[in-house]
Tab-separated table of C-alpha atoms in Angstrom:
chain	number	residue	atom	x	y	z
A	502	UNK	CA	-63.354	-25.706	8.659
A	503	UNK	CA	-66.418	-25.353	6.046
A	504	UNK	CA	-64.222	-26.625	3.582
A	505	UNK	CA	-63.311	-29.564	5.601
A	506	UNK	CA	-66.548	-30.537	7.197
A	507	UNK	CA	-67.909	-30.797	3.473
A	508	UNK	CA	-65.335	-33.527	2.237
A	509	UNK	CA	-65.728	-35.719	5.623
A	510	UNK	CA	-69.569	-35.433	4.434
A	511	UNK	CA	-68.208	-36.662	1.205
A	512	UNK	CA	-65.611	-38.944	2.467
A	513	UNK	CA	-68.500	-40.551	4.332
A	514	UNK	CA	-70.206	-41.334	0.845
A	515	UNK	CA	-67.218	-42.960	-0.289
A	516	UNK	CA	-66.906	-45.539	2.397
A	517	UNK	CA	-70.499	-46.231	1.844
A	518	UNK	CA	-70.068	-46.858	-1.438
A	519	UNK	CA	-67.199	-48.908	-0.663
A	520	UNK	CA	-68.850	-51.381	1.097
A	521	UNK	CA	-71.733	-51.482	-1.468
A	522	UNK	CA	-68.479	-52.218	-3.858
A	523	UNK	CA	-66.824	-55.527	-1.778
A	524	UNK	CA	-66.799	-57.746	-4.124
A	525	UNK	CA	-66.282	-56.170	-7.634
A	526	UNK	CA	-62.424	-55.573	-7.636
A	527	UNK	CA	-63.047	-53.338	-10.400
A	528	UNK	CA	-65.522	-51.610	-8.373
A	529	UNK	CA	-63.417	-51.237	-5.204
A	530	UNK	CA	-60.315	-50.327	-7.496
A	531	UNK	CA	-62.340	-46.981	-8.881
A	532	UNK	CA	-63.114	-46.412	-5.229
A	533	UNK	CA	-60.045	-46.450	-3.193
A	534	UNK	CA	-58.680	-44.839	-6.343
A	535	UNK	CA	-60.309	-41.875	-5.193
A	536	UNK	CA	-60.784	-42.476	-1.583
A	537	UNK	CA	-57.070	-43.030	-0.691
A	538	UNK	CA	-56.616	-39.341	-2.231
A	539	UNK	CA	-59.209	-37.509	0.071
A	540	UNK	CA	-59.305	-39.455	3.127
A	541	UNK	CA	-54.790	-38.748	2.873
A	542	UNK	CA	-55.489	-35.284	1.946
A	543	UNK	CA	-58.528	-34.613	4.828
A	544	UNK	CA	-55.795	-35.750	7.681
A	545	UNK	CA	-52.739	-33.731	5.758
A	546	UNK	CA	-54.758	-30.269	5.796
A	547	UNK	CA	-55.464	-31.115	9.639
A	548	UNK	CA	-51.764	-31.935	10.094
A	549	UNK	CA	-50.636	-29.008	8.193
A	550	UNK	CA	-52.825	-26.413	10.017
A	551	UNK	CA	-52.365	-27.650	13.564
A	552	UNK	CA	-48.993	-29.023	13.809
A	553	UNK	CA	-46.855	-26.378	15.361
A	554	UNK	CA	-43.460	-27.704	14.407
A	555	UNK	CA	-44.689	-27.376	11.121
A	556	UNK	CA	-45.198	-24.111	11.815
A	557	UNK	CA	-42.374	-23.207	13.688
A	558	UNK	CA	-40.297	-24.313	10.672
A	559	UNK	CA	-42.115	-22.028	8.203
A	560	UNK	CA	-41.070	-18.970	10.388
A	561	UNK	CA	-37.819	-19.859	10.748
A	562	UNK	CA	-36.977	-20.213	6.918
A	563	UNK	CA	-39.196	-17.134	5.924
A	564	UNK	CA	-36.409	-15.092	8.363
A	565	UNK	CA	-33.437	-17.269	6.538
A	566	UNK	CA	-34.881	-16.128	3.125
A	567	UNK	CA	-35.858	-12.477	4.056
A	568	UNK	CA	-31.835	-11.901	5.455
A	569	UNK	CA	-29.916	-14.232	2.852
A	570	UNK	CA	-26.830	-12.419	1.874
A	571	UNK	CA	-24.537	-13.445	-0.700
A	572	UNK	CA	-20.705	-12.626	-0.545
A	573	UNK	CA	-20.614	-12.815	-4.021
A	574	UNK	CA	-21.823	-14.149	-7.522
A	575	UNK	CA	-20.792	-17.982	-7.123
A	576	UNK	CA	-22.816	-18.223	-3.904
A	577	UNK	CA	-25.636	-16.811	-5.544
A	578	UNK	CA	-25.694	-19.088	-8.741
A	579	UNK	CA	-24.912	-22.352	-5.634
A	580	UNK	CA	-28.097	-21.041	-4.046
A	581	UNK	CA	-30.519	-20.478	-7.170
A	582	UNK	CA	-29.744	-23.687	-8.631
A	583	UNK	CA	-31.823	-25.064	-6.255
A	584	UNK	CA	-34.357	-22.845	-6.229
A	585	UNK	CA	-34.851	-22.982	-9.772
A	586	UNK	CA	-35.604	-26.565	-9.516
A	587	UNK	CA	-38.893	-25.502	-7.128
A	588	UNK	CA	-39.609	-22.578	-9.522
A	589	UNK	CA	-39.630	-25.016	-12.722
A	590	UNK	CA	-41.763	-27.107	-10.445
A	591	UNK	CA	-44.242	-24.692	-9.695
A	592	UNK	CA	-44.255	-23.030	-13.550
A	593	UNK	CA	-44.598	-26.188	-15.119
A	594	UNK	CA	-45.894	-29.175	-12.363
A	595	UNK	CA	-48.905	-27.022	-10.958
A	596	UNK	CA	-49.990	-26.305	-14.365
A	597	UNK	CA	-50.469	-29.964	-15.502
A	598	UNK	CA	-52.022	-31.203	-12.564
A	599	UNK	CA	-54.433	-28.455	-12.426
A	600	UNK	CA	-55.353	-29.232	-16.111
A	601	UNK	CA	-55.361	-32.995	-14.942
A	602	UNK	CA	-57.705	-32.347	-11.960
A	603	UNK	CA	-60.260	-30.569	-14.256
A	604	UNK	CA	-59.598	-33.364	-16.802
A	605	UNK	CA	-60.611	-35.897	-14.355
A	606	UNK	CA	-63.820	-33.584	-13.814
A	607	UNK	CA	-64.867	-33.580	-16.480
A	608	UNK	CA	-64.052	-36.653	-17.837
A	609	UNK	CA	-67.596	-38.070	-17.135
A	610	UNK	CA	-69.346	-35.768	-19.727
A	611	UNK	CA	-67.015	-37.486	-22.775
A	612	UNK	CA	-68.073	-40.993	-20.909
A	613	UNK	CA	-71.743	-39.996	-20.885
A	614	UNK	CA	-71.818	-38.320	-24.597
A	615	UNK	CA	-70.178	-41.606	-26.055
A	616	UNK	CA	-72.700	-43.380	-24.600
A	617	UNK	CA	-75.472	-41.899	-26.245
A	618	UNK	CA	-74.264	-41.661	-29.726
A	619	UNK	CA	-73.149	-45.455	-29.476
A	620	UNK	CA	-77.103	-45.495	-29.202
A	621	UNK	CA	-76.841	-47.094	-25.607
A	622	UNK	CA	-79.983	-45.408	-23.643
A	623	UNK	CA	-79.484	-47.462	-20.329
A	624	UNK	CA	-79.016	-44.518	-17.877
A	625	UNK	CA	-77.370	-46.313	-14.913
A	626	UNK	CA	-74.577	-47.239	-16.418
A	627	UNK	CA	-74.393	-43.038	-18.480
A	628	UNK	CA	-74.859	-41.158	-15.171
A	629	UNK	CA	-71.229	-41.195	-13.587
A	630	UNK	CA	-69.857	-39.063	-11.392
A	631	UNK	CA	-66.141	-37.150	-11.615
A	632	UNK	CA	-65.829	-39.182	-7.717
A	633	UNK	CA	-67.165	-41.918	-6.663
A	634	UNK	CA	-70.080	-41.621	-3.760
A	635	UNK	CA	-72.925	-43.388	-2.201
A	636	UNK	CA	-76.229	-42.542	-4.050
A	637	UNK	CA	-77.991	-40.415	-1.481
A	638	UNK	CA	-80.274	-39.528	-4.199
A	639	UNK	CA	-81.136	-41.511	-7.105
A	640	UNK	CA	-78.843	-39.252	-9.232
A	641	UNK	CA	-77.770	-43.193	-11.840
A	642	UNK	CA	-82.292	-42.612	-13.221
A	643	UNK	CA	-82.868	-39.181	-12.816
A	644	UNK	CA	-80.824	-36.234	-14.782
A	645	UNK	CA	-81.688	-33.496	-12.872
A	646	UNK	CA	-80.354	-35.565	-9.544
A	647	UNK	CA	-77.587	-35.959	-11.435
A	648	UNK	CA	-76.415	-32.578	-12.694
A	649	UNK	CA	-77.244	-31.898	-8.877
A	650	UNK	CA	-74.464	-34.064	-7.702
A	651	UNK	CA	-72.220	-33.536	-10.390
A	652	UNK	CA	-71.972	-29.498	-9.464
A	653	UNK	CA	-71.745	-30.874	-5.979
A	654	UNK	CA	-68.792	-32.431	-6.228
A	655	UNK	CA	-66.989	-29.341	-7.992
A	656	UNK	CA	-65.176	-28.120	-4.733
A	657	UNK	CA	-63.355	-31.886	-4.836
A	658	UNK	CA	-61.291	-30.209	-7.491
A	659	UNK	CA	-59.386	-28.446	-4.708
A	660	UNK	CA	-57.710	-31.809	-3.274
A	661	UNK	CA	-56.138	-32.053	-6.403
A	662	UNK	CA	-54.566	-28.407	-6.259
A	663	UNK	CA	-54.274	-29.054	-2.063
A	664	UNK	CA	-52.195	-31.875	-2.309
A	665	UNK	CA	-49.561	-30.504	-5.093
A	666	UNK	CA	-49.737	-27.230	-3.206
A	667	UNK	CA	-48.476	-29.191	-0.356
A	668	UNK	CA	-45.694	-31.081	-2.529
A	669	UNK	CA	-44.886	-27.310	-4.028
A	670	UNK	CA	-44.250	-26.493	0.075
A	671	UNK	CA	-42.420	-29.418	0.840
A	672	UNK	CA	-40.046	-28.991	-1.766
A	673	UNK	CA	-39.116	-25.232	-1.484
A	674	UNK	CA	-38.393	-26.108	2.105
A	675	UNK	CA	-36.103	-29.165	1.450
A	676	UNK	CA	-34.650	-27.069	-1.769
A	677	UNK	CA	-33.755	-24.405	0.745
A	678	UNK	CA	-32.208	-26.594	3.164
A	679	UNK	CA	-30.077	-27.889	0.384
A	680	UNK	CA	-29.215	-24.779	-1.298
A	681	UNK	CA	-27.511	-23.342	2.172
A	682	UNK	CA	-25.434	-26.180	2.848
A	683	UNK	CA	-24.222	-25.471	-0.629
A	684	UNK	CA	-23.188	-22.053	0.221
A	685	UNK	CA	-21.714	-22.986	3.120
A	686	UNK	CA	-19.690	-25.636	1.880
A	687	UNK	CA	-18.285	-22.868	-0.477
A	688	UNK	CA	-17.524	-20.397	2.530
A	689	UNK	CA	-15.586	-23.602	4.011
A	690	UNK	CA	-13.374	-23.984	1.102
A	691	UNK	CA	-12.271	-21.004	0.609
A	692	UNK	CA	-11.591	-19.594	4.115
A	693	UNK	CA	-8.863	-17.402	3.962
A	694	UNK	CA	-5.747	-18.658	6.068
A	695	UNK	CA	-3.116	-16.948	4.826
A	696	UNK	CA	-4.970	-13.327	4.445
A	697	UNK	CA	-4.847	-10.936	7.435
A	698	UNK	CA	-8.364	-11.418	8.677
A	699	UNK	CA	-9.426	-12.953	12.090
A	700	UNK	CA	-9.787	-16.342	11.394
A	701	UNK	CA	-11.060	-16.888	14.882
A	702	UNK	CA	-14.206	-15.001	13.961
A	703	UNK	CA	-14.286	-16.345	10.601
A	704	UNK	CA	-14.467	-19.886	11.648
A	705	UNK	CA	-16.717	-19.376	14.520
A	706	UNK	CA	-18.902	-17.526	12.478
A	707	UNK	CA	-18.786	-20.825	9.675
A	708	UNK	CA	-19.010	-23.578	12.549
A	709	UNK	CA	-22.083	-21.423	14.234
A	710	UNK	CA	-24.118	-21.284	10.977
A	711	UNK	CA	-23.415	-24.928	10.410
A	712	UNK	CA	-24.338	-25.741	13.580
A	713	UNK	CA	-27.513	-23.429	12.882
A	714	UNK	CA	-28.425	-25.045	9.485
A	715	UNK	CA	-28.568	-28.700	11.105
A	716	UNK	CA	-30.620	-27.294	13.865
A	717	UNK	CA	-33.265	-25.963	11.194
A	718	UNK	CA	-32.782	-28.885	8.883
A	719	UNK	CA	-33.419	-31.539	11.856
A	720	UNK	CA	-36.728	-29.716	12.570
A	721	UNK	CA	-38.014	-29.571	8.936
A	722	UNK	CA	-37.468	-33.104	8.780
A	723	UNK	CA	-39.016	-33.879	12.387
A	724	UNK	CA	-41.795	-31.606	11.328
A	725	UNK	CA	-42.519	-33.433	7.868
A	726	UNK	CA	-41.982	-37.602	8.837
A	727	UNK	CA	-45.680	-38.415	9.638
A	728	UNK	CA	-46.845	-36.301	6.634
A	729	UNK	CA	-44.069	-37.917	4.627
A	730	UNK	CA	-45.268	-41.424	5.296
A	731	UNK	CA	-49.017	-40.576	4.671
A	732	UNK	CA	-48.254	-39.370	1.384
A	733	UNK	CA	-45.658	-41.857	0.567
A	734	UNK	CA	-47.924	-44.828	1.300
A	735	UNK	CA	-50.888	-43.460	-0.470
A	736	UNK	CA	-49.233	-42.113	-3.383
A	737	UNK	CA	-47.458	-45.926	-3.893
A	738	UNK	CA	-50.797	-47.260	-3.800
A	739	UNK	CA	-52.479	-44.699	-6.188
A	740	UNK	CA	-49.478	-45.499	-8.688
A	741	UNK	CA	-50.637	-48.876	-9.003
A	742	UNK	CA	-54.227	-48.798	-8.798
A	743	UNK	CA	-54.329	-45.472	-11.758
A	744	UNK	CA	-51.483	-47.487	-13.724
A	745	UNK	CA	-53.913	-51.153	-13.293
A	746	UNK	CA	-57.005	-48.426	-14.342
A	747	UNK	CA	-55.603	-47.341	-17.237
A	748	UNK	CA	-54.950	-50.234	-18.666
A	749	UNK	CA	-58.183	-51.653	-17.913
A	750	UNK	CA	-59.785	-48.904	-20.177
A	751	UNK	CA	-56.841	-49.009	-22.593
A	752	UNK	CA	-59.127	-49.240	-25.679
A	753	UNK	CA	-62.316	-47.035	-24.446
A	754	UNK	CA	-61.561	-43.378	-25.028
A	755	UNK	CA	-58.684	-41.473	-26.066
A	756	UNK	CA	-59.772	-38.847	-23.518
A	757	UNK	CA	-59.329	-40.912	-20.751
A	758	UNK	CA	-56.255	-42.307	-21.667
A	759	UNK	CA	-54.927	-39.380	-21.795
A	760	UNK	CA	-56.238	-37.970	-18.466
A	761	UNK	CA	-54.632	-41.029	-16.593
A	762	UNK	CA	-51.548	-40.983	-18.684
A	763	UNK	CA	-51.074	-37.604	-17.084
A	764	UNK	CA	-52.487	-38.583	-13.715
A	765	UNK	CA	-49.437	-41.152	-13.664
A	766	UNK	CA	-46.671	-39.134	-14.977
A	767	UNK	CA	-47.319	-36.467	-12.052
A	768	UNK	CA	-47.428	-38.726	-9.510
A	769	UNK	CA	-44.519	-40.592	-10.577
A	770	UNK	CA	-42.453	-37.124	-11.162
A	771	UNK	CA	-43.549	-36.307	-7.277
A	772	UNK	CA	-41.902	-39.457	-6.095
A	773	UNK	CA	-38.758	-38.556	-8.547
A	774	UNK	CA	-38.200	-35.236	-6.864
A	775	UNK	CA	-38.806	-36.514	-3.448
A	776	UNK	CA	-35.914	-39.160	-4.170
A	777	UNK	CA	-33.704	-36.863	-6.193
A	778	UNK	CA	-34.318	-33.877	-3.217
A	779	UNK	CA	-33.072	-36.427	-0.404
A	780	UNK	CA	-30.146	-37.416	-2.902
A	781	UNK	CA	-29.490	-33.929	-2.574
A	782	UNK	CA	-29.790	-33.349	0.797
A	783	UNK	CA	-27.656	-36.387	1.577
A	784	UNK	CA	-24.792	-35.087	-1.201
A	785	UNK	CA	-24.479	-31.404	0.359
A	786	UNK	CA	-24.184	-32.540	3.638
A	787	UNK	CA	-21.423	-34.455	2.882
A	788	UNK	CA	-19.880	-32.425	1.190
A	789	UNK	CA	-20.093	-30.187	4.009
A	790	UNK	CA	-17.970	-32.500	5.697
A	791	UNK	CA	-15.611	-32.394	2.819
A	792	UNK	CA	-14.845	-28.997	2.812
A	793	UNK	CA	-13.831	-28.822	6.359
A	794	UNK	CA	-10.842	-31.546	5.949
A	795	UNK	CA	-10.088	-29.363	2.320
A	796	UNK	CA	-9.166	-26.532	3.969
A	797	UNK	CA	-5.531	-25.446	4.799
A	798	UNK	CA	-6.253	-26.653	7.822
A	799	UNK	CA	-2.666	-27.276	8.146
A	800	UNK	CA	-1.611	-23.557	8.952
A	801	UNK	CA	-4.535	-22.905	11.470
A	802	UNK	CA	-3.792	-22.297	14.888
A	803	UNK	CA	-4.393	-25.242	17.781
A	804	UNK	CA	-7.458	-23.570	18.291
A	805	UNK	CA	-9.054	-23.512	14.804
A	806	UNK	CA	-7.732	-26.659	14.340
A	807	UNK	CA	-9.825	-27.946	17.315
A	808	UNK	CA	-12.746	-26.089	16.412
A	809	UNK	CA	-12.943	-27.546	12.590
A	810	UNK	CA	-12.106	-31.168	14.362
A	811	UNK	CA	-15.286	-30.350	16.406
A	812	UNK	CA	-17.830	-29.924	13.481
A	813	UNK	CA	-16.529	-32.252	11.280
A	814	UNK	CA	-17.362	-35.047	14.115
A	815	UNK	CA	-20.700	-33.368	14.044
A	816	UNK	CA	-20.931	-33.232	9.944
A	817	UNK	CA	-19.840	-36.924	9.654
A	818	UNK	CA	-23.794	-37.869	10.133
A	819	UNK	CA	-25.065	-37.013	6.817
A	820	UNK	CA	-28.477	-35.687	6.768
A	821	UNK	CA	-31.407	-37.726	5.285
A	822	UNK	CA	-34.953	-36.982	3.912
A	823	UNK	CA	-36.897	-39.640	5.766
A	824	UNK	CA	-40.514	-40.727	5.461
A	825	UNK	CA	-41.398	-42.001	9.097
A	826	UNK	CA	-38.119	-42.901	10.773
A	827	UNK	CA	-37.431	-45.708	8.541
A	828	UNK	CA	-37.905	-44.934	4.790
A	829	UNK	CA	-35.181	-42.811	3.282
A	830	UNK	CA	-35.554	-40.936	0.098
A	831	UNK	CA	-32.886	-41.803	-2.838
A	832	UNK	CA	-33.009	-42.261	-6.484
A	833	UNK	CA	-32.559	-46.079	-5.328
A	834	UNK	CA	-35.267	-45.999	-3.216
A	835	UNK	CA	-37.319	-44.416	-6.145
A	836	UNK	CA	-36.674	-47.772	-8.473
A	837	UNK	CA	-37.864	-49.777	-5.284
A	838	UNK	CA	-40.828	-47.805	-5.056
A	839	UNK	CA	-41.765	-48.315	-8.509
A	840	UNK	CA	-40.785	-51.868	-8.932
A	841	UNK	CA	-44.032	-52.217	-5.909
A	842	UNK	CA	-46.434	-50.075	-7.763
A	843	UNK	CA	-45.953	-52.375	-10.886
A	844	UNK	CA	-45.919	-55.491	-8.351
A	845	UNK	CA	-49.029	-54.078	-7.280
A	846	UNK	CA	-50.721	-53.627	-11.189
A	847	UNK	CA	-49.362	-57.518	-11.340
A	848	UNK	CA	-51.235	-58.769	-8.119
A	849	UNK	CA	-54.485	-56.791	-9.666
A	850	UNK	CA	-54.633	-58.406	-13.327
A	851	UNK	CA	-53.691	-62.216	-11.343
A	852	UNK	CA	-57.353	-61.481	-9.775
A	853	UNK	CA	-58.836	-60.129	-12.451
């Protein structure tokens, strides 16, 4: 609650300074830039904390993961194949955009030493800050002011590592999801029909996990829609605006080209693996459906028979990764989403 009651302070100061900015597209672009990032974030670690479906969801796959059993070595490798994806994610994503986020920190102090060796002495235009506020103080004439609200905005560092945190959640979950309806596709193939076991129990035991799995997956996805759409909408428009800033400042500094070449290649990776995860999701469940009509269903009993007839009419509704309860995750859905950031650089350098 401290931490959150400090960025609406700041959040405040970057409305203000918004409306000081109407006007200056360039101005307003550096603004919302930022702004869209921590106003999204300030309302995601309130939806996060409080939202008890959310919650409830956790739970339930912590006890999934705790009691996972494996019947053997394939199911294993059809499980971890997912969850290597989130591991790679977190060894490898988190790093960058924590090295990005301090990047964009300190980016200022490269901004404000090339401007005194190009022998330019006009301190307004030296003293900028890692985010953009209202000047509360007269930090843009007076260095002390300055390195005042340049410590001050340290803790904004933690959005950065907030929000991927939040991706790194999302995706284990989804990952999960995806990586037991891969089992259990497996388990449905190869149900033994001709071995001496009860296939009553067997089959129950298959249709009752299935039935269990879409249960769980339903309330992940209930759970994540609102926070889906936040993030999808604002990370759409930060695509465009950091892609329409960086080439802006193509020729300035190496340093910040680089810092916003990274700053775009994360966020466009996080809208890759939210597309390729709900390809996923889509693809096992399917397949699900699949495997029931694969099996030997043939020599099964009227019984069985009626039972796999049962949860394949359930399993013909493929499950989808949806951002509000119209906007469904895909690799094509990825192009589309890309094709508006870049329509959205376009619109930005017709004003300009």
């Amino acid at each position: 609650m401290i931490y959150a009651c400090y960025v609406f302070v700041h959040m405040v100061m970057m409305y203000m300074d918004l409306f000081d900015a109407l006007g200056d597209l360039n101005e307003m672009v550096d603004n919302i830039l930022d702004n869209i990032v921590l106003t999204t974030t300030f309302f995601m670690m309130f939806l996060l904390r409080f939202n008890k479906v959310f919650k409830q969801a956790i739970i339930i796959i912590k006890q999934e993961v705790a009691e996972m059993k494996f019947e053997n070595m394939e199911e294993m490798r059809l499980y971890f194949s997912y969850h290597n994806i989130s591991d790679k994610f977190a060894r490898y994503v988190v790093p960058t955009s924590t090295a990005t986020v301090l990047l964009l920190y300190v980016l200022p102090l490269f901004h404000l030493k090339s401007h005194y060796s190009g022998g330019n002495n006009e301190t307004s235009k030296a003293y900028e800050l890692p985010t953009r506020a209202y000047p509360v103080i007269d930090y843009k004439h007076n260095l002390h002011a300055y390195i005042f609200m340049y410590l001050y905005q340290f803790p904004l560092t933690h959005i950065g590592f907030s929000h991927t945190a939040a991706v790194s959640m999302i995706l284990s979950m989804v990952l999960h999801i995806c990586g037991k309806f891969s089992v259990l596709s497996y388990r449905v193939q190869n149900i033994p029909v001709k071995s001496n076991m009860d296939l009553n129990s067997r089959i129950k035991e298959l249709v009752l996990a299935h039935l269990k799995l879409l249960v769980t997956a339903n309330l992940i996805n209930s759970a994540l829609q609102f926070f889906l759409l936040v993030d999808l909408t604002q990370t759409v428009v930060r695509l465009g605006f950091a892609m329409y800033v960086m080439l802006l400042n193509a020729t300035e500094n190496i340093m910040g080209n680089l810092t916003y070449f990274f700053y775009v290649t994360i966020v466009i990776l996080i809208l890759y693996l939210y597309s390729f995860i709900g390809e996923r999701l889509l693809y096992e469940t399917t397949k699900v459906s699949e495997a029931y009509y694969d099996t030997d269903w043939h020599n099964l009993s009227i019984h069985n028979k009626k039972l796999l007839l049962l949860v394949m009419c359930v399993a013909r509704q493929p499950m989808h990764f949806m951002a509000g309860k119209f906007y469904t995750f895909s690799l094509n859905g990825f192009i589309g989403i890309i094709k508006t950031a870049f329509g959205y650089v376009s619109l930005l350098r017709t004003v300009t």
